[in-house]
Coordinates of C-alpha atoms in Angstrom, one line a residue:
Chain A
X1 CA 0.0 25.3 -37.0
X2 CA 2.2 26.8 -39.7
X3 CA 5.0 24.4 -40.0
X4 CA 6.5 26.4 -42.9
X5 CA 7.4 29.5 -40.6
X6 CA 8.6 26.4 -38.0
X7 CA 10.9 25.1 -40.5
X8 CA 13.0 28.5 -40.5
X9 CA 14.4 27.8 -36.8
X10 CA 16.2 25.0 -35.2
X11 CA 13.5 24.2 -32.6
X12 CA 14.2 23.9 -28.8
X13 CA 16.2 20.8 -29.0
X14 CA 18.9 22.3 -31.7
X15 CA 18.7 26.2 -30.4
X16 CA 22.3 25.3 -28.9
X17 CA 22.2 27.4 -25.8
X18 CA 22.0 26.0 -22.3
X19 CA 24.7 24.5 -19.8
X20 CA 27.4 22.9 -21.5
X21 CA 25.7 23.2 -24.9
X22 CA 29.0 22.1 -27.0
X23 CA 28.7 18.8 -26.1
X24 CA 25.4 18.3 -24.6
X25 CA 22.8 18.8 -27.3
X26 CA 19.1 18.9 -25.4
X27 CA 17.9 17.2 -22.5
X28 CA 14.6 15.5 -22.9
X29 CA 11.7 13.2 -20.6
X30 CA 8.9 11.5 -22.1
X31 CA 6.1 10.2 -19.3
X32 CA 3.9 7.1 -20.4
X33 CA 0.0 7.6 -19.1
X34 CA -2.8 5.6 -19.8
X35 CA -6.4 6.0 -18.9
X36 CA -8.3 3.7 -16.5
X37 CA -11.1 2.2 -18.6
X38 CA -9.9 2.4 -21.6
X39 CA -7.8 -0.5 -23.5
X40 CA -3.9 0.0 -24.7
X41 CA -3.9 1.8 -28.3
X42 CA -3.2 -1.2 -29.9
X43 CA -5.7 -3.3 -28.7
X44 CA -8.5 0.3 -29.1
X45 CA -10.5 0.2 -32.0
X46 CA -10.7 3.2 -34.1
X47 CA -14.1 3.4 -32.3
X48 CA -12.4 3.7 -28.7
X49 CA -9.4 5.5 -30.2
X50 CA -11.3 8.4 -31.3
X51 CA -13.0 8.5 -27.7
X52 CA -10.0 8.5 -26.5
X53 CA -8.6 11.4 -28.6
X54 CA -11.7 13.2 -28.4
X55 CA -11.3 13.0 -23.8
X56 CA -7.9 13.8 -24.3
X57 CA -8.0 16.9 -26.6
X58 CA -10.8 17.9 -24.0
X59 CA -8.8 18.1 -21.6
X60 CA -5.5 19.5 -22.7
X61 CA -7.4 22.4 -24.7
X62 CA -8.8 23.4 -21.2
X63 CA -6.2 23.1 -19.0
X64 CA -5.1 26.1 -17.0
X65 CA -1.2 25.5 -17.6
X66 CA 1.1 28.2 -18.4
X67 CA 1.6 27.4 -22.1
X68 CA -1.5 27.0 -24.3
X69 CA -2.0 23.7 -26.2
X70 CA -2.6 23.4 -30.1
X71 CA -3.9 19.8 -30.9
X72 CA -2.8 18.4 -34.4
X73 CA -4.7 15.2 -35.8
X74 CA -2.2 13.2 -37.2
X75 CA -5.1 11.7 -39.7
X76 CA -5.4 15.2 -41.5
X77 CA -1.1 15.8 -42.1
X78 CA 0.3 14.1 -45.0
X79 CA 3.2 12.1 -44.9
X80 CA 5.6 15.4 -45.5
X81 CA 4.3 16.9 -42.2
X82 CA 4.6 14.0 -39.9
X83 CA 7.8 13.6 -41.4
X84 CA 8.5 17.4 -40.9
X85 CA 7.0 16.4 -36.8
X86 CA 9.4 13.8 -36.4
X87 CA 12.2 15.5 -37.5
X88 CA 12.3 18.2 -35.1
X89 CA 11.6 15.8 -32.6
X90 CA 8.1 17.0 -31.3
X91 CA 6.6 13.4 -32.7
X92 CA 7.9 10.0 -32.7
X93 CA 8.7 7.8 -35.4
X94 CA 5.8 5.2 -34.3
X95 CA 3.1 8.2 -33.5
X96 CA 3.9 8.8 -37.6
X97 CA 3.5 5.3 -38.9
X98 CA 0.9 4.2 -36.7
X99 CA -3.0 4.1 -37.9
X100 CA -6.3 5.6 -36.4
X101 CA -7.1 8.5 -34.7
X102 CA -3.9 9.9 -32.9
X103 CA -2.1 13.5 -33.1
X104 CA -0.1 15.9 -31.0
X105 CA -0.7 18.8 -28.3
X106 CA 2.1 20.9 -29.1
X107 CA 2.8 23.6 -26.6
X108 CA 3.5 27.3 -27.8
X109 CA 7.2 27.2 -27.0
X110 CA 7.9 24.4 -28.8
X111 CA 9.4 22.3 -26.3
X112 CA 6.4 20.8 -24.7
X113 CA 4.1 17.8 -26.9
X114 CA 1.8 15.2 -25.8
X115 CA 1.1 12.9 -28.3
X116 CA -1.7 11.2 -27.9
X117 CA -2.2 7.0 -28.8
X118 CA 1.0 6.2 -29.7
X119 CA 2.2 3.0 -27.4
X120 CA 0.0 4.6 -24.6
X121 CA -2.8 6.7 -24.6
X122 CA -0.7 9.6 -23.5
X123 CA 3.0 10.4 -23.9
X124 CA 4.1 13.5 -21.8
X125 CA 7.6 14.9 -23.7
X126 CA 9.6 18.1 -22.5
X127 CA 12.9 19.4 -24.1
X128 CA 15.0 21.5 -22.8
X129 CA 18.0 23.0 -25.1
X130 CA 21.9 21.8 -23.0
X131 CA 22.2 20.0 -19.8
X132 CA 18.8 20.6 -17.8
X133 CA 17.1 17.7 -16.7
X134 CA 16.0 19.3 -13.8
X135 CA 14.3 22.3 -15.1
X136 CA 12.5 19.5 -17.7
X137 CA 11.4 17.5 -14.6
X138 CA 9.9 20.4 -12.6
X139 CA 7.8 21.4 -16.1
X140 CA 6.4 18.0 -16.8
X141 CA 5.7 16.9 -13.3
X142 CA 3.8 20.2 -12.8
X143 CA 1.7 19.4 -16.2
X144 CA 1.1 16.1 -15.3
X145 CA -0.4 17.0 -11.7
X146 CA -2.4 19.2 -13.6
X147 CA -3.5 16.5 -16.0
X148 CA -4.2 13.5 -13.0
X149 CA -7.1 16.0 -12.1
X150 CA -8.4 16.2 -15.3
X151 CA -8.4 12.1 -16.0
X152 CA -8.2 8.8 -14.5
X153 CA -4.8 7.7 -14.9
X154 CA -4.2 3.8 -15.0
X155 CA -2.2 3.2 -11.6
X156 CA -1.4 0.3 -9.8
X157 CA -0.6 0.0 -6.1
X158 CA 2.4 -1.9 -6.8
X159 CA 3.3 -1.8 -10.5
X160 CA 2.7 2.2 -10.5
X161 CA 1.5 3.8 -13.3
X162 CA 0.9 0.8 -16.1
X163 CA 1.8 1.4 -20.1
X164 CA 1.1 -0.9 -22.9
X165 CA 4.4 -2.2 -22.6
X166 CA 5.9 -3.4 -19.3
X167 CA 9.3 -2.0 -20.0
X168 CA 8.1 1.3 -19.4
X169 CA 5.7 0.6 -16.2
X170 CA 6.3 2.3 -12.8
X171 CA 7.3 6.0 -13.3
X172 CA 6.8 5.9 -16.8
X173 CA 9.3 7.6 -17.3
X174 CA 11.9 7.8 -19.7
X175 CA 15.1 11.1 -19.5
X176 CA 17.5 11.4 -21.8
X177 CA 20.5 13.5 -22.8
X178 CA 21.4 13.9 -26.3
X179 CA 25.3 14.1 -26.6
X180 CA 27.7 15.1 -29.3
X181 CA 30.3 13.1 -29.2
X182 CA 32.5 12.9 -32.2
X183 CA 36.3 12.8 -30.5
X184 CA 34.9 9.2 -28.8
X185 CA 33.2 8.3 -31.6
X186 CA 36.4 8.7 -33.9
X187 CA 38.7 7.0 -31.3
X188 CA 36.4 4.0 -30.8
X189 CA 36.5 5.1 -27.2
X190 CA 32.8 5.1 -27.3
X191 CA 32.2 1.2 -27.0
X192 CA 33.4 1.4 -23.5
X193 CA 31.5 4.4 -22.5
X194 CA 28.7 2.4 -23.4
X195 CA 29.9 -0.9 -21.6
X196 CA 30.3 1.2 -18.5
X197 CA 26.5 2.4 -19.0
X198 CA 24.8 -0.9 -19.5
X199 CA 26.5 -2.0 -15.9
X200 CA 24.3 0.8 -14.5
X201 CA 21.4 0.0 -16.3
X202 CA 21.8 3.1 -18.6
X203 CA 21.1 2.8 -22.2
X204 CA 22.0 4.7 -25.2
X205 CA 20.5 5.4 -29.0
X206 CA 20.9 6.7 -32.4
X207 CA 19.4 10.6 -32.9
X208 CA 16.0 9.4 -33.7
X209 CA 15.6 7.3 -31.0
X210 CA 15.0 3.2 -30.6
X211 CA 16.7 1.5 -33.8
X212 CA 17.7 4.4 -35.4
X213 CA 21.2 5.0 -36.8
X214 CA 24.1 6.9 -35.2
X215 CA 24.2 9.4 -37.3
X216 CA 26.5 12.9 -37.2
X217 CA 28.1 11.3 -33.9
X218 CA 25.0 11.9 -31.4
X219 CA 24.0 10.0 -28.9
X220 CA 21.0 9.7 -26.4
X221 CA 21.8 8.5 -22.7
X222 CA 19.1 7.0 -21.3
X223 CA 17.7 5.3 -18.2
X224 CA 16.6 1.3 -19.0
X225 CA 14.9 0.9 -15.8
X226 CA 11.1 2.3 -14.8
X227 CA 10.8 0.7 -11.6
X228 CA 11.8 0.5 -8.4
X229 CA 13.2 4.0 -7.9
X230 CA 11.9 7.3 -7.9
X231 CA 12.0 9.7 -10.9
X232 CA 14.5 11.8 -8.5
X233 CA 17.2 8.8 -8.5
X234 CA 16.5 7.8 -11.9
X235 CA 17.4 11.3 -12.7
X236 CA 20.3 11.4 -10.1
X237 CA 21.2 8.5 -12.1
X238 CA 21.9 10.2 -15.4
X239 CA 23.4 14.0 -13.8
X240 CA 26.1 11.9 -12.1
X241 CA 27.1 10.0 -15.1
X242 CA 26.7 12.7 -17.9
X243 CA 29.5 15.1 -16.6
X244 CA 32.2 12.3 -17.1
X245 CA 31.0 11.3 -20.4
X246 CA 31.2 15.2 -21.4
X247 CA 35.1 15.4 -19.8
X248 CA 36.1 12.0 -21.7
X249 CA 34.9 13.8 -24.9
X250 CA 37.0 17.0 -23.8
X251 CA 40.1 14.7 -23.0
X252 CA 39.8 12.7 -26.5
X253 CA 39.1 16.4 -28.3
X254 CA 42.5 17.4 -26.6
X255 CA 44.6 14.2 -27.6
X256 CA 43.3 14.3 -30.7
X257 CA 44.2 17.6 -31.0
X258 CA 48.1 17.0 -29.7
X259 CA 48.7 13.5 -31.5
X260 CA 47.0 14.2 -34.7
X261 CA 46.2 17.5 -35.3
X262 CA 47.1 17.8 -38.6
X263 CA 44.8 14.9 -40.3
X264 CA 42.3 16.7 -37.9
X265 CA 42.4 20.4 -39.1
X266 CA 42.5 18.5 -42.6
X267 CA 39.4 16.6 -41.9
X268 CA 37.2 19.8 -40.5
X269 CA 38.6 21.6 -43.1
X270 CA 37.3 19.1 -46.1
X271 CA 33.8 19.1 -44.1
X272 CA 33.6 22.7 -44.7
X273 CA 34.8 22.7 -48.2
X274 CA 32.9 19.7 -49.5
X275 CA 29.7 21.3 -47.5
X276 CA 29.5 24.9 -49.5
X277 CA 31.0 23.7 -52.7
X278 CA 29.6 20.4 -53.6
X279 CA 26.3 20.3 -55.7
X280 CA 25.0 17.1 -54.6
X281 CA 24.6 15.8 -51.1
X282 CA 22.9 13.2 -49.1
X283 CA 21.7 13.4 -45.9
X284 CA 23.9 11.2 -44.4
X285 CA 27.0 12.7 -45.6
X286 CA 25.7 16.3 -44.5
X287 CA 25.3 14.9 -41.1
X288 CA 29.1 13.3 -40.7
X289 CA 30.1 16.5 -42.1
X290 CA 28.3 19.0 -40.1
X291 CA 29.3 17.5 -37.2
X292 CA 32.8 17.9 -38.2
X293 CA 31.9 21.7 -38.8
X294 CA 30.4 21.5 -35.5
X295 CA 33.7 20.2 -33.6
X296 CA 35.7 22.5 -35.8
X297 CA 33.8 25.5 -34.3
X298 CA 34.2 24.2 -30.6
X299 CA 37.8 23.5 -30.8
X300 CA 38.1 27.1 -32.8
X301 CA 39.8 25.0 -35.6
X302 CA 37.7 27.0 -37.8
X303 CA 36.9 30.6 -37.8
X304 CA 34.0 32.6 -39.0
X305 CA 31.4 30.1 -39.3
X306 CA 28.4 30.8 -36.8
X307 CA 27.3 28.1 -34.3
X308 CA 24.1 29.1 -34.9
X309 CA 24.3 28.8 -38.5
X310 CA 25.8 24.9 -37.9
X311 CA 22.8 23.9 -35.3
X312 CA 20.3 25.4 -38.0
X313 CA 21.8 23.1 -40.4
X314 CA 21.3 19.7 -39.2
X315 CA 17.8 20.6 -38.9
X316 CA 16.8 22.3 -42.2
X317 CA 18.9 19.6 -44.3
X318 CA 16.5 16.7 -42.9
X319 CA 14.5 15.8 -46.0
X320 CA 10.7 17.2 -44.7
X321 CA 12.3 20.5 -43.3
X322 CA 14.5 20.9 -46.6
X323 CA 11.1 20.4 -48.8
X324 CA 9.1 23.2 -46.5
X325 CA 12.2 25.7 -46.9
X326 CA 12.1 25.0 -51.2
X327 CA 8.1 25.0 -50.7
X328 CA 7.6 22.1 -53.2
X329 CA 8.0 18.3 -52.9
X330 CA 10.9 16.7 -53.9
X331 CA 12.4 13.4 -55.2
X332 CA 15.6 11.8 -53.8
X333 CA 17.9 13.0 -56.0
X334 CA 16.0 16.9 -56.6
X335 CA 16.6 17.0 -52.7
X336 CA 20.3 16.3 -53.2
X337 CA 20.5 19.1 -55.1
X338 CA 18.5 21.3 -53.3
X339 CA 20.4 20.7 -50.2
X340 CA 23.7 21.3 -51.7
X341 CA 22.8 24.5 -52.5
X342 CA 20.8 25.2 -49.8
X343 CA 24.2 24.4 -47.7
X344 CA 25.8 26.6 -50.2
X345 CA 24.1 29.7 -49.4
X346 CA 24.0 29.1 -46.1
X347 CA 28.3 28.9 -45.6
X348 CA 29.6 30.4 -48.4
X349 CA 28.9 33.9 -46.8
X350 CA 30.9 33.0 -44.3
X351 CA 33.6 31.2 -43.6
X352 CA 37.4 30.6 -43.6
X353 CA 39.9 28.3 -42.0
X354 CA 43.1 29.3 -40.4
X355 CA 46.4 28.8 -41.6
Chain B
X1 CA 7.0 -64.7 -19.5
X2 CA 4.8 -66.0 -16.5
X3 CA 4.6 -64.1 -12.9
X4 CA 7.0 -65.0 -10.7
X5 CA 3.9 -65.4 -7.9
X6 CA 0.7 -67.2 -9.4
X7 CA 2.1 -67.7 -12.9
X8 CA -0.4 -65.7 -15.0
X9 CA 1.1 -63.8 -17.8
X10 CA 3.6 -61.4 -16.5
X11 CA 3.3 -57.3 -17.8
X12 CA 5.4 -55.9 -15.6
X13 CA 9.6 -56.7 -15.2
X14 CA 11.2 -54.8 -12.9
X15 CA 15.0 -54.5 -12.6
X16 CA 17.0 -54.4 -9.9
X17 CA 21.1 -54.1 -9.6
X18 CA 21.7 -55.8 -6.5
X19 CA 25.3 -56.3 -6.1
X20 CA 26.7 -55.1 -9.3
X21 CA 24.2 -57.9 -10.8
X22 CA 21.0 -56.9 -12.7
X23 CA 18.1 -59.0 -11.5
X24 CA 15.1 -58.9 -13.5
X25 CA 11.4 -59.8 -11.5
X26 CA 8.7 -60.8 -13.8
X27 CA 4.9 -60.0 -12.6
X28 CA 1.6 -59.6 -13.1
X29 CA -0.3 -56.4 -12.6
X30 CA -2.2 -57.7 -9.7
X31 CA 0.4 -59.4 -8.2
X32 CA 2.6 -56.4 -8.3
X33 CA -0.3 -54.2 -6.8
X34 CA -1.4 -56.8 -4.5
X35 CA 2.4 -56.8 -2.9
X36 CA 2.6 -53.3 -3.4
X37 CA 6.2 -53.4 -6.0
X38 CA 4.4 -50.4 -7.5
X39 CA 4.4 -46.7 -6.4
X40 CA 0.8 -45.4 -7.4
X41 CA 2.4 -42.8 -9.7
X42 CA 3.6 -45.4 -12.1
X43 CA 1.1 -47.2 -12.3
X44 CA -0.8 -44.5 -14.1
X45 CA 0.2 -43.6 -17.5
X46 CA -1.9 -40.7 -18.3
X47 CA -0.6 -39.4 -14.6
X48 CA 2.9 -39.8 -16.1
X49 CA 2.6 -38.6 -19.3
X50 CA 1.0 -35.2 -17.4
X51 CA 3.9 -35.1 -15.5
X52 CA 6.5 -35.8 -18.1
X53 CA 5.1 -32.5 -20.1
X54 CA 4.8 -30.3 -17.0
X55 CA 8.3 -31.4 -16.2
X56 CA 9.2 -30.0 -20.0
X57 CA 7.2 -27.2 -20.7
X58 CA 6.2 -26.2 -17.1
X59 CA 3.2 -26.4 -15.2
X60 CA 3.1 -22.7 -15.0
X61 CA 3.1 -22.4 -19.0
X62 CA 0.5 -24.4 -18.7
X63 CA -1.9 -22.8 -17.1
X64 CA -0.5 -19.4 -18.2
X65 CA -1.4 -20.3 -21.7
X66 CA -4.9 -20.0 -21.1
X67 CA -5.3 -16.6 -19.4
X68 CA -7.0 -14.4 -21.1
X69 CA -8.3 -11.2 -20.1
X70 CA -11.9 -10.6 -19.5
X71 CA -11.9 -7.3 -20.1
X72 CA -10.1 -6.7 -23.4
X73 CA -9.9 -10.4 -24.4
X74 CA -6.3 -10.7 -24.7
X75 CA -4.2 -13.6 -24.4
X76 CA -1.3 -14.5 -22.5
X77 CA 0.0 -16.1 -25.2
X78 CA -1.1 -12.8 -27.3
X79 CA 1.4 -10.2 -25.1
X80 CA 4.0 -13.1 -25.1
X81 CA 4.3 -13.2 -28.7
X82 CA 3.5 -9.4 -29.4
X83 CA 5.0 -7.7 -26.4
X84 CA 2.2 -5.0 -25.7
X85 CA -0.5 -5.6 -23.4
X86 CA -4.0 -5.3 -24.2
X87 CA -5.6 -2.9 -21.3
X88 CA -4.3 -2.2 -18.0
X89 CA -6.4 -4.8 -16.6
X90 CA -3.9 -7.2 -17.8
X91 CA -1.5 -6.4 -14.8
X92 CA -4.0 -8.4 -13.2
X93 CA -5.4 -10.7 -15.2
X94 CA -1.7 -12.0 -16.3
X95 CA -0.1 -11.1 -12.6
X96 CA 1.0 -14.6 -12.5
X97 CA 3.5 -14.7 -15.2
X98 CA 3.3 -10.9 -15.5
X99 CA 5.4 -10.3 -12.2
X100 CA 8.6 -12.6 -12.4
X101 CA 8.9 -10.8 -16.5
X102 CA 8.7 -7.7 -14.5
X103 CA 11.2 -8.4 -12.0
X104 CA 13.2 -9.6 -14.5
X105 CA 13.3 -6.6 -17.1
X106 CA 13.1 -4.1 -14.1
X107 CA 15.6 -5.7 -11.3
X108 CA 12.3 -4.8 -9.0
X109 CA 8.2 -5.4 -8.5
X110 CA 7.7 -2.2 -6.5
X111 CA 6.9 1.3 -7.9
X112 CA 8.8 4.0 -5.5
X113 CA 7.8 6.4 -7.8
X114 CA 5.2 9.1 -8.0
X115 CA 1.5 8.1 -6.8
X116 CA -1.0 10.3 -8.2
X117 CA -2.5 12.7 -5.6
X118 CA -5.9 12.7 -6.9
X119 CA -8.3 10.5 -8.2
X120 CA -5.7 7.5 -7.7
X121 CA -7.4 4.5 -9.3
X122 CA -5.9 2.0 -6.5
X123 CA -8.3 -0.9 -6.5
X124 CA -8.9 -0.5 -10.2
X125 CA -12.7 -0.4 -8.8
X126 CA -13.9 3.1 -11.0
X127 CA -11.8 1.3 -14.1
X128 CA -14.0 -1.3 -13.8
X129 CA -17.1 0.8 -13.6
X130 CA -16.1 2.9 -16.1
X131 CA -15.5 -0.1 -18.1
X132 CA -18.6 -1.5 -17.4
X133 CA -21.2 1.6 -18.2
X134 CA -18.8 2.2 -21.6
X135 CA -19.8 -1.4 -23.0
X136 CA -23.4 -0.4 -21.9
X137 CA -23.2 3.1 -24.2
X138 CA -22.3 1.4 -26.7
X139 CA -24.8 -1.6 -26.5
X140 CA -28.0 1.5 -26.1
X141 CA -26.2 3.3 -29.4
X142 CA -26.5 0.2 -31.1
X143 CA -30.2 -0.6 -30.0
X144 CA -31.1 3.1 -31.2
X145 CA -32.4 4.1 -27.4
X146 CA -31.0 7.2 -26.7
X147 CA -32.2 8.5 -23.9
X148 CA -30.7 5.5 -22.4
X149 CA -27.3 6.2 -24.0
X150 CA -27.5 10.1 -23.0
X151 CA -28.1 9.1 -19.1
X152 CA -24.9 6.5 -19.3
X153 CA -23.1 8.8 -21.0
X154 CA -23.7 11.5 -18.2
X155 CA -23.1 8.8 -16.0
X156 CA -19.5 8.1 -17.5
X157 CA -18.4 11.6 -17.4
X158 CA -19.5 11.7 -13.8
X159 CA -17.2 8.6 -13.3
X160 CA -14.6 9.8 -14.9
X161 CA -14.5 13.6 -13.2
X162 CA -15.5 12.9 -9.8
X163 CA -13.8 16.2 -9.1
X164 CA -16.2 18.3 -10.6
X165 CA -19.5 17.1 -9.0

């Protein structure tokens, strides 16, 4: 897998195309599969864990899907690549940090992966770029009628399918909806829209999933519970609750907009100045400020600046991807640098704000 | 203090409020059980003391406490303190304290979800076939006898494909 020529696009999640792709970044669903037989990952030895792998890869390399499967061992990727993996979501954090035999079937399009003992022996992930949960449900319940008759998949009468950890037992399944939501965010509106979707057992998370910050105001939606309904109302769940979310946003963007739109237009603005003229920036701060660039684009509060360019951004400015684009390893504050005037390139060309 | 029947050292004073006025009856063991002023129960200590710590940590602790699982050799008490399960076998094995943890995390016990339409492992009977010729592999690649170990291991892939034979 050349990851260098990967690191040069967004990736399926960022491509920002798809239904109602201001706000809604991707749409994603993860299915948790175990094999009968075998124990949970963590309980495997290395022994058992390389059977595993070794079944697994089998399989998936043979399978007559419509997208062809490359398996990755996570044993032979340094730390750089995982990270580079994680990044552009394809991996989880805990299939990086985790130890014995383990990798990733990525599929050719780049928005299928099946990473293989993390928590469970197999996790099934599609993404989708916008609002399509649907479309990400027919692909991975096609591939995983095509796996069950490849493999014995640990399943209960009652409990369903069974996972390492009983949170996800049942379906398995987990969709969520990645949301940019900075207008919410700002106006501390976004507490409630999160009380409101613990009372219907929805949950919500940082970019990078389980513990991970809230960073550059997104935001995954979802579902807490993986039993006692059918992936079809679990879903139906979500696609009735995401379209209000996306209108509070619009409603907050518009007030915002009336009642302060000066401190606004001054606040894009400074995003996009400090962005392509500073010569040292963090992560953290490119990500706050993107996503102001981002808003800025979507509420045309800023003109000239490609979309495109913005989505790109987030992605290539993450430490692993910025190190692939310079083609050498760098320190903390080397990357600092590097990304300053990596962002500097990137918007200086373009750019302007109205008057 | 003497028994209040056939004065013989008295071990046992009971008290009673009749009236608003505390009474206090002084007797002997056999006395008491002799006029039956004991209920069996508290006449046995260890009985009580059993009792007193099921009361506080639950009988159903108790005995979930020492489950383990056969198969993988997990403990309740392992899954309780690490929060992963050890095999799928557990859903079994630890059913007992398994299911109202269940209920409780998922607001239900019953998967509506998708059943798989072939090869569905209901009974978890193959598993434990499976299961059972893997740990025999392994013992013939240990003992060096491989024709042994290449029979079992056609034998597991037989198991574990029974759609292509």
């Amino acid at each position: 897998m050349n990851f260098e020529a990967l690191s040069k696009s967004s990736g399926e999640w960022l491509k920002g195309s798809g239904i109602e792709s201001d706000i809604v970044i991707s749409s994603r669903i993860r299915l948790a599969r175990n094999l009968a037989g075998f124990p949970f990952p963590n309980r495997a030895s290395n022994f058992q864990k390389a059977e595993i792998e070794n079944l697994l890869k089998d399989r998936i390399q043979t399978l007559e899907f419509e997208q062809k499967f490359e398996y990755v061992s996570l044993t032979a990727l340094n730390t750089l690549d995982r990270q580079f993996l994680v990044e552009r979501q394809l991996i989880s954090r805990e299939l990086a940090a985790n130890d014995g035999p383990r990798g990733v079937a990525l599929g050719n399009l780049e928005s299928l992966s099946l990473m293989v003992n993390e928590e469970d022996h197999l996790r099934l992930q599609v993404m989708r770029s916008g609002f399509s949960l649907e479309s990400a449900w027919e692909t991975i319940n096609k591939l995983d009628d095509y796996l069950e008759k490849k493999v014995s998949y640990a399943f209960h009468e009652e409990f369903g399918y069974l996972t390492a950890c009983p949170t996800n037992v049942g379906t398995g399944m987990r969709a969520s909806v990645m949301l940019h939501l900075p207008a919410l965010d700002f106006t501390k509106q976004i507490d409630k829209v999160f009380r409101a979707l613990q009372r219907i057992n929805l949950t919500h998370r940082g970019l990078y999933g389980e513990g991970s910050r809230f960073s550059g105001h997104f935001f995954q939606i979802s579902n807490q519970v993986t039993l006692g309904k059918s992936e079809t109302a679990i879903l139906n769940e979500i696609y009735s609750v995401i379209p209000q979310i996306i209108d509070y946003e619009r409603q907050a963007r518009v007030a915002w907009k009336k009642d302060n739109g000066q401190i606004l237009q001054d606040r894009i603005s400074r995003a996009f100045g400090t962005l392509s003229s500073a010569t040292m920036m963090t992560s953290d701060e490119t990500m706050e400020l993107l996503s102001y660039v981002r808003l800025g684009i979507h509420m045309k509060m800023i003109e000239d600046v490609d979309i495109n360019t913005v989505n790109e951004l987030f992605i290539q400015t993450q430490p692993a991807h910025l190190q692939k684009l310079m083609g050498s390893t760098l320190d903390g504050e080397e990357r600092n640098t590097a990304r300053a005037k990596f962002l500097r390139s990137k918007l200086r060309s373009s750019g302007s704000t109205p008057n | 203090m003497i028994c209040k029947y056939c004065s013989k050292p008295a071990t046992i004073h009971l008290t009673d409020i009749v009236g608003g006025q505390k009474k206090i009856t002084n007797i002997c063991k056999e006395c008491a059980e002799a006029k039956q002023l004991l209920k069996q129960s508290d006449n046995d200590l260890p009985g009580i003391l059993q009792g007193l710590i099921s009361k506080h940590i639950g009988k159903e602790a108790d005995e979930l406490s020492k489950l383990v699982c056969p198969d993988c050799g997990t403990r309740y008490m392992d899954f309780r303190a690490q929060g992963r399960l050890g095999c799928p076998k557990d859903y079994n094995h630890f059913k007992l304290g398994l299911e109202p943890l269940i209920e409780k995390i998922q607001h239900s016990k019953k998967h509506l979800g998708k059943i798989p339409k072939r090869n569905p492992d209901l009974s978890g009977k193959r598993s434990d076939e499976i299961l059972k010729i893997r740990q025999e592999l392994k013992k013939a690649i240990e003992l060096e006898s491989y024709e042994e170990a290449a029979r079992l291991r056609d034998l597991l892939r037989e198991k574990e494909n029974p759609d292509e034979f």
